[in-house]
Coordinates of C-alpha atoms in Angstrom, one line a residue:
X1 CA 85.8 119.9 105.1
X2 CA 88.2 117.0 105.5
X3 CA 87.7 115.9 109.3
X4 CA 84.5 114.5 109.5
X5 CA 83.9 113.6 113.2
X6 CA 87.2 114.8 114.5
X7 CA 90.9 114.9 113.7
X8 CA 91.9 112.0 115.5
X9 CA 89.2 109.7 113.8
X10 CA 90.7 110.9 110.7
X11 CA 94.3 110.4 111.9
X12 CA 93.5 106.7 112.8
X13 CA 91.3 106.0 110.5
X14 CA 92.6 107.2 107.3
X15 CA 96.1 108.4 108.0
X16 CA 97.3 105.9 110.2
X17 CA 94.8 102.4 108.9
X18 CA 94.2 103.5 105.0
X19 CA 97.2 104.8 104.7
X20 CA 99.0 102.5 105.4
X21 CA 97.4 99.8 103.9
X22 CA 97.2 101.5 100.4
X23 CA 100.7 101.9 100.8
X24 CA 101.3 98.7 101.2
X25 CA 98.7 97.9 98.2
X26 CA 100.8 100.0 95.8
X27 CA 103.6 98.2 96.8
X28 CA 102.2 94.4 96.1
X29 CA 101.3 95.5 93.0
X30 CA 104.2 96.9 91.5
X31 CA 106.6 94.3 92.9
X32 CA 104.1 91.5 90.6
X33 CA 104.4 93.8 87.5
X34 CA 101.2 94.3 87.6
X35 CA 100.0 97.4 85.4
X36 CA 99.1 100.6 87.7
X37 CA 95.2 100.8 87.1
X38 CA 94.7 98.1 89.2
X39 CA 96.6 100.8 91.8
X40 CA 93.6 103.0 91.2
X41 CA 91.1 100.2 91.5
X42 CA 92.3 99.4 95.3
X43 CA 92.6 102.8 96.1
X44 CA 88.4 103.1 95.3
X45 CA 87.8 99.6 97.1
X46 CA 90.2 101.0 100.2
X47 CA 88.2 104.0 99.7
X48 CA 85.0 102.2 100.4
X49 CA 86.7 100.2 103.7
X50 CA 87.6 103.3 104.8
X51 CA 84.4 105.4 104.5
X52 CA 82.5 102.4 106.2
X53 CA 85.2 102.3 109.2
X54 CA 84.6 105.9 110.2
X55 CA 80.9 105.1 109.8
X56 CA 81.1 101.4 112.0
X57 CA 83.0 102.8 114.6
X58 CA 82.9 107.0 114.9
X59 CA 79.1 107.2 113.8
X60 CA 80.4 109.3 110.5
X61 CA 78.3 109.6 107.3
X62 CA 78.5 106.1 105.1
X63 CA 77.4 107.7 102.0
X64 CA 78.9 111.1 102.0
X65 CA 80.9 111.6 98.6
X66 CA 82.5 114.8 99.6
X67 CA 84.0 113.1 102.7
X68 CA 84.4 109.7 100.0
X69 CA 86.3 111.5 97.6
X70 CA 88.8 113.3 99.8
X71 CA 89.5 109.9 101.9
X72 CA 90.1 108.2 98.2
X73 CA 92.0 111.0 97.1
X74 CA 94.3 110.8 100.1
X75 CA 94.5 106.6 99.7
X76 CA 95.2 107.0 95.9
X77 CA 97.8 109.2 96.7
X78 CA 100.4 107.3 99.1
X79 CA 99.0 104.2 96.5
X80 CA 101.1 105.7 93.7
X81 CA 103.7 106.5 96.0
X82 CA 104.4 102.8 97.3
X83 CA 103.7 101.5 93.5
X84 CA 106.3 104.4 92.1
X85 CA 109.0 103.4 95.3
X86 CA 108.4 99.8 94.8
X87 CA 108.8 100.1 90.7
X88 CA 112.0 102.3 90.7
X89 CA 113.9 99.8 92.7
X90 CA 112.5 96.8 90.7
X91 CA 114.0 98.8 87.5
X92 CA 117.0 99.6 89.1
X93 CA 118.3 96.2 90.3
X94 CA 116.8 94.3 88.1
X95 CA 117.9 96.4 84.9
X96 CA 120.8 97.6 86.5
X97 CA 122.8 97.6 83.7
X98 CA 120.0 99.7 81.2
X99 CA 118.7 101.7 84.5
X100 CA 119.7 103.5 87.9
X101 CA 117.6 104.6 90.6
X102 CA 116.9 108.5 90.8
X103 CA 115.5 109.3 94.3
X104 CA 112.9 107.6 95.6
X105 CA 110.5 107.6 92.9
X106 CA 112.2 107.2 89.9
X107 CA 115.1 105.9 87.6
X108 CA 116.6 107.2 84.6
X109 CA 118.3 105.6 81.7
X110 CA 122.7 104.9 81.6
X111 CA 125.0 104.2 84.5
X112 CA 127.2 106.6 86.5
X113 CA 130.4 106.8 84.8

């Protein structure tokens, strides 16, 4: 349902080339405060690269939505991840003294005593 052509198009493709550039994208955006719909906006446009890669180069489907939405999905995903990672370390050395980081993906409000 996911794989279209086979699993290692899929791996290179969007595991390997989408996701890590909508990592990436998540990143950039948090670290220039920018507001996190534009996250979702470069996950459809990665979307889009993606779906036309597996068509260019693996002879895949360019206008399959089932196939569109699970790449996006997948791409919106680790977007949010790198915007969440890249926000809670902005907040937490930048407000240091209001916030601290909690894990990877978050902060919380007060300092360790």
């Amino acid at each position: 349902m996911v794989v279209e052509v086979s699993r290692g198009d899929f791996l290179l493709v969007t595991v390997v080339l989408g996701g890590g550039a909508a990592w990436l994208s998540g990143r950039a955006i948090a670290s220039t405060w920018r507001p996190y719909r534009q996250v979702v906006t470069y996950a459809l446009l990665l979307g889009c690269v993606v779906r036309f890669f597996h068509y260019a180069l693996f002879q895949g489907t360019l206008l399959s939505g089932q196939h569109f939405l699970s790449d996006t999905a997948f791409l919106l995903a680790l977007a949010t991840l790198g915007f969440r990672a890249e926000r809670a370390s902005q907040m937490a050395t930048r407000y240091g003294w209001l916030y601290r980081q909690a894990g990877l993906f978050g902060w919380v409000s007060g300092r360790r005593p």
